[in-house]
């Protein structure tokens, strides 16, 4: 367990960021403002080129990094985290990959349970306009040719255009 004396205001939030949307950005703004340093964990880092996980960890890293620069947020770091599919070991996996932290922002019951059992302070992570600001909604809009750009930060749309991400998602979503 990390010493609160040294890392009391260092915090962690985890998402898959497939892709990063305006809801994620609101949370990141709030957490970064409240923390000395915010670690942003890219969950399910090993997956890409799947309907639910179209973007690589590196592409998601670039999306987050570009948005943080655009926002003028500097007290953060980004850590890709692969799934272990073994919940009892997952907190150790996250701890081993991240700079020290003592606070976890999450509203996911399992994440909250696992980190609280390991002695971390859990803080609520409010949901913003969840009906629209959701990775699933953004991906569905991309596949259906709907206007997804207003749901994500401008820099995310630029990265997705740069990697031709909508075409990729449509290709892998097509029936055989
Ligand atoms: P998907 O539909 O692909 O699962 P998602 O929108 O649920 O995407 P994830 O990448 O799974 O987002 O990340 C989940 C994390 O992001 C959670 O901690 C969740 O609280 C936060 N989050 C997701 N959507 C919002 C939102 N609209 N407002 C605030 N936080 C959000
Ligand atoms: Mg989700």
Tab-separated table of C-alpha atoms and ligand atoms in Angstrom:
chain	number	residue	atom	x	y	z
A	1	UNK	CA	0.000	0.000	0.000
A	2	UNK	CA	1.308	3.406	-1.001
A	3	UNK	CA	2.181	5.918	1.723
A	4	UNK	CA	-0.438	8.683	1.866
A	5	UNK	CA	2.209	10.951	3.338
A	6	UNK	CA	3.998	11.149	0.018
A	7	UNK	CA	1.306	10.359	-2.517
A	8	UNK	CA	-1.851	11.548	-0.775
A	9	UNK	CA	-3.041	13.625	-3.715
A	10	UNK	CA	-1.991	11.325	-6.518
A	11	UNK	CA	-4.982	9.706	-8.186
A	12	UNK	CA	-6.006	7.215	-10.849
A	13	UNK	CA	-8.882	6.848	-13.282
A	14	UNK	CA	-9.306	4.038	-15.807
A	15	UNK	CA	-11.307	3.835	-19.015
A	16	UNK	CA	-11.021	1.998	-22.314
A	17	UNK	CA	-11.304	5.279	-24.256
A	18	UNK	CA	-12.722	3.628	-27.394
A	19	UNK	CA	-12.695	6.533	-28.139
A	20	UNK	CA	-12.204	9.286	-25.542
A	21	UNK	CA	-15.468	11.297	-25.480
A	22	UNK	CA	-16.744	14.481	-23.835
A	23	UNK	CA	-17.899	12.566	-20.719
A	24	UNK	CA	-14.362	11.248	-20.167
A	25	UNK	CA	-12.987	14.749	-20.659
A	26	UNK	CA	-15.287	16.233	-17.992
A	27	UNK	CA	-14.114	13.612	-15.503
A	28	UNK	CA	-10.465	14.117	-16.380
A	29	UNK	CA	-10.802	17.892	-15.924
A	30	UNK	CA	-12.372	17.426	-12.481
A	31	UNK	CA	-9.895	14.765	-11.318
A	32	UNK	CA	-6.841	16.653	-12.574
A	33	UNK	CA	-8.038	19.825	-10.824
A	34	UNK	CA	-8.465	17.938	-7.532
A	35	UNK	CA	-5.201	15.980	-7.740
A	36	UNK	CA	-1.537	16.751	-7.584
A	37	UNK	CA	-1.073	14.182	-10.314
A	38	UNK	CA	-3.637	12.125	-12.239
A	39	UNK	CA	-2.752	8.795	-13.805
A	40	UNK	CA	-5.049	7.970	-16.714
A	41	UNK	CA	-5.103	4.190	-17.218
A	42	UNK	CA	-5.946	2.894	-20.686
A	43	UNK	CA	-7.817	-0.315	-19.872
A	44	UNK	CA	-8.041	-3.413	-22.107
A	45	UNK	CA	-4.856	-2.115	-23.704
A	46	UNK	CA	-4.132	-5.309	-25.632
A	47	UNK	CA	-7.277	-5.068	-27.760
A	48	UNK	CA	-7.740	-3.315	-31.086
A	49	UNK	CA	-9.460	-3.895	-34.413
A	50	UNK	CA	-12.601	-5.216	-32.695
A	51	UNK	CA	-16.074	-3.704	-32.900
A	52	UNK	CA	-16.031	-2.812	-29.187
A	53	UNK	CA	-12.304	-2.017	-29.136
A	54	UNK	CA	-11.400	-0.545	-32.519
A	55	UNK	CA	-8.385	1.568	-31.535
A	56	UNK	CA	-4.934	0.427	-30.385
A	57	UNK	CA	-3.495	1.461	-27.023
A	58	UNK	CA	-1.052	3.703	-28.897
A	59	UNK	CA	-3.843	5.436	-30.818
A	60	UNK	CA	-5.824	5.938	-27.599
A	61	UNK	CA	-2.660	7.257	-25.929
A	62	UNK	CA	-2.308	9.808	-28.722
A	63	UNK	CA	-5.968	10.877	-28.375
A	64	UNK	CA	-5.585	11.479	-24.631
A	65	UNK	CA	-2.216	13.212	-24.969
A	66	UNK	CA	-3.437	15.579	-27.708
A	67	UNK	CA	-6.549	16.491	-25.710
A	68	UNK	CA	-4.516	17.167	-22.543
A	69	UNK	CA	-2.170	19.479	-24.465
A	70	UNK	CA	-5.150	21.275	-25.979
A	71	UNK	CA	-6.725	21.657	-22.521
A	72	UNK	CA	-3.494	22.936	-20.954
A	73	UNK	CA	-3.563	20.105	-18.382
A	74	UNK	CA	-0.030	19.080	-17.423
A	75	UNK	CA	-0.311	17.131	-14.131
A	76	UNK	CA	-1.099	13.766	-15.680
A	77	UNK	CA	0.494	10.640	-17.029
A	78	UNK	CA	-0.942	7.921	-19.249
A	79	UNK	CA	-0.442	4.207	-18.607
A	80	UNK	CA	-1.705	1.429	-20.890
A	81	UNK	CA	-2.991	-1.520	-18.805
A	82	UNK	CA	-3.714	-4.936	-20.286
A	83	UNK	CA	-6.564	-7.044	-18.888
A	84	UNK	CA	-5.482	-9.957	-16.701
A	85	UNK	CA	-8.946	-11.577	-16.565
A	86	UNK	CA	-8.198	-12.430	-12.940
A	87	UNK	CA	-9.809	-9.873	-10.669
A	88	UNK	CA	-7.901	-10.905	-7.538
A	89	UNK	CA	-4.650	-9.827	-9.220
A	90	UNK	CA	-5.870	-6.813	-11.141
A	91	UNK	CA	-5.124	-4.140	-8.513
A	92	UNK	CA	-1.529	-5.419	-8.262
A	93	UNK	CA	-1.254	-5.232	-12.042
A	94	UNK	CA	-2.442	-1.605	-12.077
A	95	UNK	CA	-0.167	-0.658	-9.158
A	96	UNK	CA	2.855	-2.247	-10.835
A	97	UNK	CA	2.314	-0.233	-14.028
A	98	UNK	CA	1.350	3.180	-12.565
A	99	UNK	CA	3.260	5.846	-10.704
A	100	UNK	CA	2.290	5.702	-6.993
A	101	UNK	CA	-1.275	6.846	-6.226
A	102	UNK	CA	-3.645	6.618	-3.277
A	103	UNK	CA	-7.021	7.813	-4.655
A	104	UNK	CA	-9.146	6.013	-7.268
A	105	UNK	CA	-11.949	7.781	-9.150
A	106	UNK	CA	-14.566	5.315	-10.347
A	107	UNK	CA	-18.269	4.611	-10.345
A	108	UNK	CA	-17.793	1.015	-11.474
A	109	UNK	CA	-18.849	-1.240	-8.545
A	110	UNK	CA	-16.202	-3.898	-9.228
A	111	UNK	CA	-13.381	-1.365	-9.598
A	112	UNK	CA	-14.497	0.370	-6.405
A	113	UNK	CA	-14.689	-2.936	-4.523
A	114	UNK	CA	-11.274	-4.206	-5.649
A	115	UNK	CA	-9.409	-0.962	-4.917
A	116	UNK	CA	-11.183	-0.388	-1.625
A	117	UNK	CA	-10.272	-3.928	-0.443
A	118	UNK	CA	-6.664	-3.032	-1.257
A	119	UNK	CA	-6.848	0.070	0.974
A	120	UNK	CA	-7.218	2.837	-1.606
A	121	UNK	CA	-9.456	5.866	-1.126
A	122	UNK	CA	-12.378	5.699	-3.574
A	123	UNK	CA	-13.966	8.869	-4.882
A	124	UNK	CA	-17.139	9.215	-6.937
A	125	UNK	CA	-16.763	9.903	-10.605
A	126	UNK	CA	-19.949	11.697	-11.792
A	127	UNK	CA	-21.512	10.761	-15.126
A	128	UNK	CA	-22.147	13.554	-17.629
A	129	UNK	CA	-24.926	13.217	-20.206
A	130	UNK	CA	-24.491	9.453	-20.228
A	131	UNK	CA	-27.216	8.945	-22.871
A	132	UNK	CA	-24.959	10.599	-25.440
A	133	UNK	CA	-21.463	10.610	-23.940
A	134	UNK	CA	-20.717	6.911	-24.169
A	135	UNK	CA	-18.145	4.990	-26.181
A	136	UNK	CA	-20.832	2.603	-27.420
A	137	UNK	CA	-22.997	5.482	-28.683
A	138	UNK	CA	-20.025	7.096	-30.469
A	139	UNK	CA	-19.022	3.815	-32.169
A	140	UNK	CA	-22.606	3.089	-33.237
A	141	UNK	CA	-22.852	6.545	-34.749
A	142	UNK	CA	-19.614	6.012	-36.662
A	143	UNK	CA	-20.855	2.717	-38.077
A	144	UNK	CA	-24.259	4.173	-39.005
A	145	UNK	CA	-22.810	7.291	-40.621
A	146	UNK	CA	-24.327	9.587	-37.969
A	147	UNK	CA	-22.735	12.814	-36.777
A	148	UNK	CA	-20.427	11.564	-33.973
A	149	UNK	CA	-17.998	14.500	-33.945
A	150	UNK	CA	-19.946	16.700	-31.483
A	151	UNK	CA	-19.624	13.909	-28.878
A	152	UNK	CA	-15.801	13.938	-28.750
A	153	UNK	CA	-13.126	16.612	-28.224
A	154	UNK	CA	-11.859	18.191	-31.461
A	155	UNK	CA	-8.413	16.605	-31.076
A	156	UNK	CA	-9.936	13.124	-30.828
A	157	UNK	CA	-11.754	13.636	-34.127
A	158	UNK	CA	-8.442	14.753	-35.670
A	159	UNK	CA	-6.638	11.598	-34.508
A	160	UNK	CA	-9.490	9.372	-35.734
A	161	UNK	CA	-9.389	11.087	-39.129
A	162	UNK	CA	-5.581	10.739	-39.228
A	163	UNK	CA	-5.756	6.956	-38.697
A	164	UNK	CA	-8.846	6.575	-40.905
A	165	UNK	CA	-10.587	5.144	-37.865
A	166	UNK	CA	-14.184	5.327	-39.067
A	167	UNK	CA	-13.348	3.282	-42.167
A	168	UNK	CA	-11.575	0.715	-39.964
A	169	UNK	CA	-14.568	0.432	-37.645
A	170	UNK	CA	-16.972	0.085	-40.552
A	171	UNK	CA	-14.790	-2.582	-42.183
A	172	UNK	CA	-14.516	-4.701	-39.039
A	173	UNK	CA	-18.223	-4.225	-38.255
A	174	UNK	CA	-19.308	-5.509	-41.674
A	175	UNK	CA	-20.923	-8.931	-41.813
A	176	UNK	CA	-18.915	-11.787	-43.398
B	1	LIG	P1	-18.009	1.907	-23.721
B	1	LIG	O1	-19.443	2.175	-24.103
B	1	LIG	O2	-17.100	1.598	-24.843
B	1	LIG	O3	-17.881	0.931	-22.569
B	1	LIG	P2	-17.749	4.150	-21.909
B	1	LIG	O4	-18.391	5.433	-22.329
B	1	LIG	O5	-18.467	3.307	-20.884
B	1	LIG	O6	-17.428	3.327	-23.211
B	1	LIG	P3	-15.125	3.541	-20.971
B	1	LIG	O7	-14.023	3.773	-21.931
B	1	LIG	O8	-15.650	2.158	-20.762
B	1	LIG	O9	-16.336	4.528	-21.354
B	1	LIG	O10	-14.620	4.150	-19.619
B	1	LIG	C1	-15.339	3.956	-18.461
B	1	LIG	C2	-14.972	5.063	-17.515
B	1	LIG	O11	-15.310	6.312	-18.095
B	1	LIG	C3	-15.769	4.915	-16.240
B	1	LIG	O12	-14.951	5.257	-15.165
B	1	LIG	C4	-16.885	5.914	-16.409
B	1	LIG	O13	-17.275	6.442	-15.193
B	1	LIG	C5	-16.270	6.982	-17.306
B	1	LIG	N1	-17.295	7.547	-18.155
B	1	LIG	C6	-17.834	7.003	-19.245
B	1	LIG	N2	-18.798	7.796	-19.758
B	1	LIG	C7	-18.867	8.874	-18.948
B	1	LIG	C8	-19.689	10.051	-18.923
B	1	LIG	N3	-20.635	10.270	-19.821
B	1	LIG	N4	-19.471	10.930	-17.935
B	1	LIG	C9	-18.524	10.694	-17.019
B	1	LIG	N5	-17.732	9.622	-16.971
B	1	LIG	C10	-17.892	8.712	-17.928
B	2	LIG	MG1	-17.776	1.287	-20.443
